[in-house]
Coordinates of N, CA and C in Angstrom, one line a residue:
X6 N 162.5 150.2 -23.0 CA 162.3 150.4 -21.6 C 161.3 149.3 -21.1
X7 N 162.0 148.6 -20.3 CA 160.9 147.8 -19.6 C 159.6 147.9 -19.2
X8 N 158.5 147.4 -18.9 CA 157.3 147.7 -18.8 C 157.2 146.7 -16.9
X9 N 155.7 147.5 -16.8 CA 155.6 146.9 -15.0 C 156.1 145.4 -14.8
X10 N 155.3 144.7 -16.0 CA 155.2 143.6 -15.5 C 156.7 142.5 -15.5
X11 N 157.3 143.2 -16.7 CA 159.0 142.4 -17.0 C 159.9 142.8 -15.6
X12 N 159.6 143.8 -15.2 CA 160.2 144.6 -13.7 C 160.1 143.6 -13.0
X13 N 158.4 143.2 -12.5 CA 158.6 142.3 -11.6 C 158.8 141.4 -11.2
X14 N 158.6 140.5 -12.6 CA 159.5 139.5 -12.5 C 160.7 139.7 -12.2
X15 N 161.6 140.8 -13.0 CA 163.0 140.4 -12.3 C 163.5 140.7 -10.8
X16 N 162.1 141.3 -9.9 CA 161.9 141.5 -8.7 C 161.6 139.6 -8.0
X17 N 161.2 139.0 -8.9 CA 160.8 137.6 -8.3 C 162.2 136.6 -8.6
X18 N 162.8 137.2 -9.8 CA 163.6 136.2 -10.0 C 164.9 135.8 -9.1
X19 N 165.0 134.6 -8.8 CA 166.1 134.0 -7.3 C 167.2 134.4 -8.2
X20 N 167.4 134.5 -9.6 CA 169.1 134.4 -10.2 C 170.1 136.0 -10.0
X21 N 169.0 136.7 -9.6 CA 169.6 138.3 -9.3 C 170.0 138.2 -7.7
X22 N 170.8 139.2 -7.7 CA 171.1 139.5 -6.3 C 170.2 140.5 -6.6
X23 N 170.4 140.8 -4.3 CA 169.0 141.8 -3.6 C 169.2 142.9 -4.6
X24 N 170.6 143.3 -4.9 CA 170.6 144.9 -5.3 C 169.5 145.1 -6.5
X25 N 169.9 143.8 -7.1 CA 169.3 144.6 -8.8 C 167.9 144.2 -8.4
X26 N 167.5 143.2 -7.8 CA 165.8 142.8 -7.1 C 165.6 144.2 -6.8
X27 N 166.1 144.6 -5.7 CA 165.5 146.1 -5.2 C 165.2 147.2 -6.7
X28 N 166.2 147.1 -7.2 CA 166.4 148.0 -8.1 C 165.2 148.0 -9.3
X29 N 164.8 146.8 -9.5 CA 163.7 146.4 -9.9 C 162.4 147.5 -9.7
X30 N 162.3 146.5 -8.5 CA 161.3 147.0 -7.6 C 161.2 149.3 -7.7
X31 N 162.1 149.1 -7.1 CA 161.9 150.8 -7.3 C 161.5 151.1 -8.9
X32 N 162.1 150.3 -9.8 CA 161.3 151.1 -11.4 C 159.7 150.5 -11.3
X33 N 159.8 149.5 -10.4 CA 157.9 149.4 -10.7 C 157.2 150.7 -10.6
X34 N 158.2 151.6 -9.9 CA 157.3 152.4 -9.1 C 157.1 153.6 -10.2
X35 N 158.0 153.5 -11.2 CA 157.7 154.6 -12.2 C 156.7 154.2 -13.3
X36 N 156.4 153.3 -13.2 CA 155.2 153.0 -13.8 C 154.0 153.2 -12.8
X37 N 153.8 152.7 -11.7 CA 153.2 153.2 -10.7 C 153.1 152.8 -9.6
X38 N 152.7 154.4 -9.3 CA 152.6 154.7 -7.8 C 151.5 155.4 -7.2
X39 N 150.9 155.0 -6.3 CA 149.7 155.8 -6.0 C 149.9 156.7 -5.4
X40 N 150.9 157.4 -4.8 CA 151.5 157.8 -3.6 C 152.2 159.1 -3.8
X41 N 152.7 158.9 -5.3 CA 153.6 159.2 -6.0 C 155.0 158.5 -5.6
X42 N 155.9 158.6 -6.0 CA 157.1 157.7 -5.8 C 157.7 157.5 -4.6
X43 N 158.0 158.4 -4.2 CA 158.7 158.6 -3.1 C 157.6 158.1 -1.8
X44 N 156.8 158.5 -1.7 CA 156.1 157.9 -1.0 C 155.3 156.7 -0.9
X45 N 155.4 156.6 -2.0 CA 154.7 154.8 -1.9 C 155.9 154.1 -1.9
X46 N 157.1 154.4 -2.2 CA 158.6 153.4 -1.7 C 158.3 153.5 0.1
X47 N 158.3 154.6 0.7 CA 158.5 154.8 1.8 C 157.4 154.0 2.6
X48 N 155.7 153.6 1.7 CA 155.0 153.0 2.3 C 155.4 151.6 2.1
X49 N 155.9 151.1 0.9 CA 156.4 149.9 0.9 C 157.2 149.6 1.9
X50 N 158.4 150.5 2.1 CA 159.3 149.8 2.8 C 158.6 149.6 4.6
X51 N 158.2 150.5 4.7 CA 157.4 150.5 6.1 C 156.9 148.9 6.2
X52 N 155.6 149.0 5.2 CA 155.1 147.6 5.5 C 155.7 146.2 5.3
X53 N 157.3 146.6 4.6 CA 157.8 144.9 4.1 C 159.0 145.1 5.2
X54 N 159.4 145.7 6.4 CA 160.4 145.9 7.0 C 161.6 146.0 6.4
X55 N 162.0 147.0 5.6 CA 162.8 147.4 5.0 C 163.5 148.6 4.8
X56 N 164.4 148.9 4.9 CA 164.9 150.3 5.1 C 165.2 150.6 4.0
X57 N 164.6 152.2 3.9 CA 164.6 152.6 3.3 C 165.7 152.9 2.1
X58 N 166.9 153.2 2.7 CA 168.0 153.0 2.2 C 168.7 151.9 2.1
X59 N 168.3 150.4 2.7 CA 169.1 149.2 2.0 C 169.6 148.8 1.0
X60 N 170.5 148.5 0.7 CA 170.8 148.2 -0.8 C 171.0 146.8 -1.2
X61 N 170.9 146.2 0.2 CA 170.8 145.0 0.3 C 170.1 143.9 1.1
X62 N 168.8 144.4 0.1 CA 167.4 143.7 1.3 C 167.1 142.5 1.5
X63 N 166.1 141.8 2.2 CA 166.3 140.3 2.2 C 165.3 140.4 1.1
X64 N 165.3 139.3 0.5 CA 164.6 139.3 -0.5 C 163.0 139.2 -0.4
X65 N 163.1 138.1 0.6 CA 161.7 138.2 1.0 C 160.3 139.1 1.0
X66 N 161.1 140.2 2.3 CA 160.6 141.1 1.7 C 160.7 142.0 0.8
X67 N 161.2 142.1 -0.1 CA 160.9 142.9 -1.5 C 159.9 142.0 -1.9
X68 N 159.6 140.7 -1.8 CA 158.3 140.4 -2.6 C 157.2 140.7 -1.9
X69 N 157.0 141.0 -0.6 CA 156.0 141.3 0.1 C 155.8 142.1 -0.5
X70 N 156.4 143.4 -0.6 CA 156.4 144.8 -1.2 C 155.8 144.6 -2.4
X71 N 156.2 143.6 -3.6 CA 155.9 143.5 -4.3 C 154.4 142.9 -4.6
X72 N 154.2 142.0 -4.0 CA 152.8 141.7 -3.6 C 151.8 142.5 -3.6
X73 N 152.1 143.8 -2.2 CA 151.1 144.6 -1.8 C 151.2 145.8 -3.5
X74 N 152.1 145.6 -4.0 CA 151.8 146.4 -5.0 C 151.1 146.5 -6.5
X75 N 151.5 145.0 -6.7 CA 150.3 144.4 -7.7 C 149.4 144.4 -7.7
X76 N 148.9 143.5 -6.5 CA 147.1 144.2 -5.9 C 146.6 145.5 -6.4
X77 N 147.2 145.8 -5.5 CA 147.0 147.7 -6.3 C 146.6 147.8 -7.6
X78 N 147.6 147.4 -8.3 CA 147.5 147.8 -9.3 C 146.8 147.2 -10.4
X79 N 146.4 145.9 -9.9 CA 145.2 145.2 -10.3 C 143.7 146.2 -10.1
X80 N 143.4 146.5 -9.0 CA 142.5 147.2 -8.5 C 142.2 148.2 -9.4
X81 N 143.5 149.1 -9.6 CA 143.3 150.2 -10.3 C 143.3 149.8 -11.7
X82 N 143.4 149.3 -12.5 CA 143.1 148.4 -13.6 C 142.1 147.9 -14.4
X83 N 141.4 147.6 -12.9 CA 140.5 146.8 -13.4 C 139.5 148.2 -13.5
X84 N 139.6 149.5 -12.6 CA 138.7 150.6 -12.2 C 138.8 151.7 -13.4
X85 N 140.4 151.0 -14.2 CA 140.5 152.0 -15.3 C 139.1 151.7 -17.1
X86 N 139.7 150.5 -15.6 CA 138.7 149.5 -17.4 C 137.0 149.9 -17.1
X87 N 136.6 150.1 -16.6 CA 135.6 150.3 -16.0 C 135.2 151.9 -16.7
X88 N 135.9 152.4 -16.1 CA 135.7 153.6 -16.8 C 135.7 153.7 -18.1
X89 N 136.7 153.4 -18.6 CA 136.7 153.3 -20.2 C 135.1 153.0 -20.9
X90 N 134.8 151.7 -20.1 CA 133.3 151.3 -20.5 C 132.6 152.1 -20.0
X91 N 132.0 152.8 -19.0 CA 131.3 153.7 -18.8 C 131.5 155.2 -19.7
X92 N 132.2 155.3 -20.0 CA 132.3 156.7 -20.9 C 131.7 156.6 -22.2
X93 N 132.5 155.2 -23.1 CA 131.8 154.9 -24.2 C 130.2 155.0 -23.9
X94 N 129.7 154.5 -23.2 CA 128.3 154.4 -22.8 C 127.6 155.4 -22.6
X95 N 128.3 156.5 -22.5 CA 127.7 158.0 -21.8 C 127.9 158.6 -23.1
X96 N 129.0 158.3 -23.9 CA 128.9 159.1 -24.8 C 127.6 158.1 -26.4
X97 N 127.7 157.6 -26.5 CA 126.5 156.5 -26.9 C 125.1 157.4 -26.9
X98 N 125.1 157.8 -25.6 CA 123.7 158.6 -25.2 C 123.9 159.8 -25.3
X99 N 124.3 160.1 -25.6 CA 124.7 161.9 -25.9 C 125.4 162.3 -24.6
X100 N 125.9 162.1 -23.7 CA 126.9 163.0 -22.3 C 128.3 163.0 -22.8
X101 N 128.3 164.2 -23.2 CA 129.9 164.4 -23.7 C 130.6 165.1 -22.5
X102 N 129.9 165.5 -21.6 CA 130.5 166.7 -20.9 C 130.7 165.5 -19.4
X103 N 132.2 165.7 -19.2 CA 132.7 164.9 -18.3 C 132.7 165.4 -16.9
X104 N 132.6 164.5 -16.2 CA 131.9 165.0 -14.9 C 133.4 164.8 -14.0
X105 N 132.9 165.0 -12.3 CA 134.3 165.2 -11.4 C 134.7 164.0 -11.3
X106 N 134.0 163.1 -11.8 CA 135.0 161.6 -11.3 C 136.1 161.3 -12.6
X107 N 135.3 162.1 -13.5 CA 136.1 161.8 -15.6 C 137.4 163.0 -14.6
X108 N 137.4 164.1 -14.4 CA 137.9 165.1 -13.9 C 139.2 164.5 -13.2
X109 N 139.2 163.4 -12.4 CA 140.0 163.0 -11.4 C 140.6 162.0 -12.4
X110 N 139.8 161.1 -13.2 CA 140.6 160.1 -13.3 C 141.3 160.3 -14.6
X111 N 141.0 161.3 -15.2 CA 142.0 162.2 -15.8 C 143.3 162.1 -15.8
X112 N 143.5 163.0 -14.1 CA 144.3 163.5 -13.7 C 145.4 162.6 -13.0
X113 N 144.6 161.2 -13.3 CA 145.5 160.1 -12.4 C 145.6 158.5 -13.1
X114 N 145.2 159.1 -14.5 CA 145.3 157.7 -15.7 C 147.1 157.6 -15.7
X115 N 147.3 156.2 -15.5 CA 148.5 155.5 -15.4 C 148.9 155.3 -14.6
X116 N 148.2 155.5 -13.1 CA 148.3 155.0 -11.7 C 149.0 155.8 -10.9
X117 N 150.0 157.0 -11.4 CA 151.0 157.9 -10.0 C 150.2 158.8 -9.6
X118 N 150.1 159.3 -8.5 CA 149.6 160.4 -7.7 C 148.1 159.8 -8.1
X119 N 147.8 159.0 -7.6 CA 146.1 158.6 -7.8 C 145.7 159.4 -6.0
X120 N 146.4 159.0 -5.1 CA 146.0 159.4 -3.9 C 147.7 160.4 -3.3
X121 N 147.6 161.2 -3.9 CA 148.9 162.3 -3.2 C 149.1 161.9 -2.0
X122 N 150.2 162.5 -1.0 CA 150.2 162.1 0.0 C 151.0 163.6 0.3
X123 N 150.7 164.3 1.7 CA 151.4 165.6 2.1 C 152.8 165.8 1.7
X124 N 153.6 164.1 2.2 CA 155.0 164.6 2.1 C 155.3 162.6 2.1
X125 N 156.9 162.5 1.7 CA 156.9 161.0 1.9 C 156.8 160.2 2.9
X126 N 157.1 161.0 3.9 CA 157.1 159.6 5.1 C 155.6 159.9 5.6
X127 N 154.5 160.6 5.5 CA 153.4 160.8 5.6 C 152.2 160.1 5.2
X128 N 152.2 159.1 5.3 CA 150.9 158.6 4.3 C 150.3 157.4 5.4
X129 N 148.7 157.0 4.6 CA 147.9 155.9 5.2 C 149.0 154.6 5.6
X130 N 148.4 153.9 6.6 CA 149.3 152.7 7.0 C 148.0 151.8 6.5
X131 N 147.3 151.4 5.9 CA 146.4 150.5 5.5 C 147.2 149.5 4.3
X132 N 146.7 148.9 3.8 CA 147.3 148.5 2.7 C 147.0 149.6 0.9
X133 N 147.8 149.2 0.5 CA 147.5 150.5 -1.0 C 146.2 150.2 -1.6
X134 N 145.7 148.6 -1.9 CA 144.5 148.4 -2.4 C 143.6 148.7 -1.5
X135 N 143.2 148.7 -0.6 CA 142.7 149.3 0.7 C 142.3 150.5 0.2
X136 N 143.1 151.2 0.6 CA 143.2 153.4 0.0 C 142.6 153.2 -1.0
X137 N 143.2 152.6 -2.1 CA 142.5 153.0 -3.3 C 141.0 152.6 -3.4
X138 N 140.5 151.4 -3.0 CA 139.3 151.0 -2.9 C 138.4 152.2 -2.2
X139 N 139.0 152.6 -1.2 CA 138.0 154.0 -0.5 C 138.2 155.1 -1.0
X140 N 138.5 155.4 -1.3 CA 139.3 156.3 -2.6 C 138.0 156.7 -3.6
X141 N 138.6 155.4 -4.5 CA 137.7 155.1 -6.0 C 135.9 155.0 -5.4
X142 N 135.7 154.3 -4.3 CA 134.3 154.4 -4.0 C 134.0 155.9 -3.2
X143 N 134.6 156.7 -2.8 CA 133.7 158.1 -2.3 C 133.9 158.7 -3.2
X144 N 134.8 158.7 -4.5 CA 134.7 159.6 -5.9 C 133.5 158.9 -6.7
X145 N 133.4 157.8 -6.8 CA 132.1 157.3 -7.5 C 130.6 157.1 -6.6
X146 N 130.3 157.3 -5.4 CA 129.6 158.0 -4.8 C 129.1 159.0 -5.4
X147 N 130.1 160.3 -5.5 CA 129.4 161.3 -5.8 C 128.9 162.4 -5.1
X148 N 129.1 162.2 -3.8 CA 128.1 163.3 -2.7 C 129.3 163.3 -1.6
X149 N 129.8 165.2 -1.9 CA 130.6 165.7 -1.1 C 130.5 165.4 0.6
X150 N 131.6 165.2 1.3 CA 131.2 164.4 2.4 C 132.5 165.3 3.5
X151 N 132.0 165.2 4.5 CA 132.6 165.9 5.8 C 134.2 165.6 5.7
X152 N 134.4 163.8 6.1 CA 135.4 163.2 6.7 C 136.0 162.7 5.5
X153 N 137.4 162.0 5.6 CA 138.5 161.4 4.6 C 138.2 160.4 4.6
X154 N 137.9 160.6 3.3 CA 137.8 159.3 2.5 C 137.9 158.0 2.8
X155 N 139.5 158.3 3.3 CA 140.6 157.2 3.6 C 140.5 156.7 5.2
X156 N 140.6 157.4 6.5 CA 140.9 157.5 7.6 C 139.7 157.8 7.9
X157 N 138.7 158.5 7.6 CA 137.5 159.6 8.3 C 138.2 160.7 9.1
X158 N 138.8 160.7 9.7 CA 139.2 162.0 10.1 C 138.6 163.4 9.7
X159 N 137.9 164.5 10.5 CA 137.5 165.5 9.4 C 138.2 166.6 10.1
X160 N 139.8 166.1 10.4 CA 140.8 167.8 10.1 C 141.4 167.6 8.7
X161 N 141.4 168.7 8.1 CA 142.3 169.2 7.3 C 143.2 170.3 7.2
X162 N 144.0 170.3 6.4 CA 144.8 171.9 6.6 C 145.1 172.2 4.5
X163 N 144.9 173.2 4.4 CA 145.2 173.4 2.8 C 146.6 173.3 2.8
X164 N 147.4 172.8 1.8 CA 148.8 172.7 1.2 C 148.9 173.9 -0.1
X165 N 149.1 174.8 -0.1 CA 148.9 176.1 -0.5 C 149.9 176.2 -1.9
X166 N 150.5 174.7 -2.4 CA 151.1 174.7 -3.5 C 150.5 175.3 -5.1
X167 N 150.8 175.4 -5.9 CA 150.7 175.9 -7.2 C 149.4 174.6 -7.6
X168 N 148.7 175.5 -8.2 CA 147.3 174.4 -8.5 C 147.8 173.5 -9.6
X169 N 148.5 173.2 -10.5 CA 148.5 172.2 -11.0 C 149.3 171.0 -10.3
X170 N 150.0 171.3 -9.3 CA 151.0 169.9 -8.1 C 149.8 169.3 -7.7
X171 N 150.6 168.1 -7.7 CA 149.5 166.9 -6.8 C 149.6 166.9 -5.6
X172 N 150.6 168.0 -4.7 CA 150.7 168.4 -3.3 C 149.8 169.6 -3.3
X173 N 149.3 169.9 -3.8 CA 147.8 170.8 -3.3 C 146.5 170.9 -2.9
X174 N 145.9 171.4 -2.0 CA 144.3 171.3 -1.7 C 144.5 170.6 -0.4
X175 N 143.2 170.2 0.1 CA 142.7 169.6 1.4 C 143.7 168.6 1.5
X176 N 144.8 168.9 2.7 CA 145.4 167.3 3.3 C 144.6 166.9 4.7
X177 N 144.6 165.9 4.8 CA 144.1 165.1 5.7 C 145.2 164.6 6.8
X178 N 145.0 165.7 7.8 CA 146.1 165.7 9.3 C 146.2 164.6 10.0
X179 N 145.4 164.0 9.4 CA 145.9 162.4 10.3 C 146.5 161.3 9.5
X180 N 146.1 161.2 8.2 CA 146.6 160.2 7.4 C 147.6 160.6 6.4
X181 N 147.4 162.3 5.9 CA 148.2 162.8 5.2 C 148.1 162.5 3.6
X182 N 147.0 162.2 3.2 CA 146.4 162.4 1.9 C 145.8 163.4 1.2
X183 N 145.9 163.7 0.2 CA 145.3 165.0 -0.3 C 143.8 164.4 -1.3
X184 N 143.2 164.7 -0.6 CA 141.6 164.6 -1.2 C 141.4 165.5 -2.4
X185 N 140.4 164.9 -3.0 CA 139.9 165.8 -4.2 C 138.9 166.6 -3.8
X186 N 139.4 167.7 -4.4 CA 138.4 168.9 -3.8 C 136.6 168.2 -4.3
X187 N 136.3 167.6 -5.0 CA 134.9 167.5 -5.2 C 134.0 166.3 -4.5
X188 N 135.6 165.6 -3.3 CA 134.3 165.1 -2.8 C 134.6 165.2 -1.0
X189 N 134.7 166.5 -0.9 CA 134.4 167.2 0.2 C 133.4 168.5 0.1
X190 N 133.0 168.8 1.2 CA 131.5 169.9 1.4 C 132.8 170.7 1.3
X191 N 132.0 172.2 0.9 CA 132.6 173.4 0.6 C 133.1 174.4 1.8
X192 N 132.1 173.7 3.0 CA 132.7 173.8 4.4 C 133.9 173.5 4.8
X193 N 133.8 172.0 4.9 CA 135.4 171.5 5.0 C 136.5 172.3 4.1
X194 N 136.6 172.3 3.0 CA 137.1 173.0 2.2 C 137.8 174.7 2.6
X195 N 136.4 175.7 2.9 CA 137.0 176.6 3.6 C 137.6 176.7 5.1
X196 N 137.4 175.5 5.7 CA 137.7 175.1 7.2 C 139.4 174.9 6.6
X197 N 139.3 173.9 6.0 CA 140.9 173.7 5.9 C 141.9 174.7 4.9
X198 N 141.2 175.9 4.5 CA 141.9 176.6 4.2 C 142.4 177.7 4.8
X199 N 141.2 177.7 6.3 CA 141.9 179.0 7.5 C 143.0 178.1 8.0
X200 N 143.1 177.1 7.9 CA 144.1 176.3 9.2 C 146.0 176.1 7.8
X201 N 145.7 176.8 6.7 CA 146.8 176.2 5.5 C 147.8 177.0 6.9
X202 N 149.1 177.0 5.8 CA 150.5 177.6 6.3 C 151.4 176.6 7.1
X203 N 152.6 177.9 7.5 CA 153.3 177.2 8.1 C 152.8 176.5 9.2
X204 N 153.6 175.5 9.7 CA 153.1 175.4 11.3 C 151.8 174.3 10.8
X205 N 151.4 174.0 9.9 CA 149.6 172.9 10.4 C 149.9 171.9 10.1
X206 N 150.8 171.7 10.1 CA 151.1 169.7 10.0 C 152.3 169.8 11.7
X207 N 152.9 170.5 11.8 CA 153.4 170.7 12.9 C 152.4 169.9 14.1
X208 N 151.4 170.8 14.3 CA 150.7 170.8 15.5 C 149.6 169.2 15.1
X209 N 149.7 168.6 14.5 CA 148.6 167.1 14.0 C 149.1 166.7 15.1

């Protein structure tokens, strides 16, 4: 099975037609996606003007797309490596007991669902290394905080899915990201759990 980076080259390469280029491109996405799949295609295509359903894109943009996505995934990369070094380090000194940022990055080693999103066509319009950058810095922070992460916005509404989905907990009604419960106040938290159900993305 191909790996990210053989993908994208054959996303770069002029000897393919658009289809298999595109086609490419979408397996980048199962290696990663911050978005999780469906929704970081749907952010790609947004930002490289491409529909969603073309099967025969200009190529151009597919590389844009492709562009904005490497970044990313450089970012996240270099943040994995990082960690890695900080843990050895902690554990060096006796901290074996992994804290909420080990907790998250856990739950989001290999790049998909690093930043959930409510639904697909729902998500931040920034660029993805962007998100992630604000993202990765209010979880390494440390100190639970009113507004999102991503947008600042401080509505939420709970997504009331089964606790192990990456569609659950505090979404963010204006950007449509789902924050980590540990770096929001416990306030917010129960604020956006009166407003869960049907109907609260409705009314954003």
């Amino acid at each position: 099975m191909a790996g990210f980076r053989a993908l994208a080259e054959q996303v770069r390469n002029p000897r393919l037609v658009a289809t298999q280029r595109r086609t490419a491109l979408r397996k980048c996405l199962e290696r990663f996606a911050p978005y999780g799949h469906r929704a970081t295609w749907h952010h790609l295509c947004t930002r490289a003007g491409i529909a969603t359903q073309d099967r025969d894109p200009d190529p151009e943009r597919l590389m844009a797309a492709l562009a904005e996505l490497e970044e990313a995934r450089a970012l996240w990369l270099a943040y994995e490596e990082e960690c890695a070094a900080r843990r050895r380090r902690e554990k060096h000194h006796g901290i074996r007991q992994p804290g909420a940022l080990d907790e998250w990055h856990r739950r989001t080693w290999g790049g998909c669902d690093i930043v959930p999103c409510e639904s697909p066509q729902r998500h931040p319009a920034a660029r993805l290394a962007v998100v992630l950058r604000r993202m990765i810095s209010a979880m390494e922070a440390g100190r639970p905080r009113r507004d999102c992460p991503v947008c600042g916005s401080t509505d939420f509404a709970w997504l009331p899915e089964p606790p192990d989905s990456p569609t659950s907990g505090p979404a963010c009604r204006q950007c449509g990201v789902l924050a980590p419960v540990s770096v929001l106040t416990p306030e917010v938290l129960v604020a956006a759990d009166r407003v869960h159900g049907a109907g609260a993305y409705a009314a954003a």
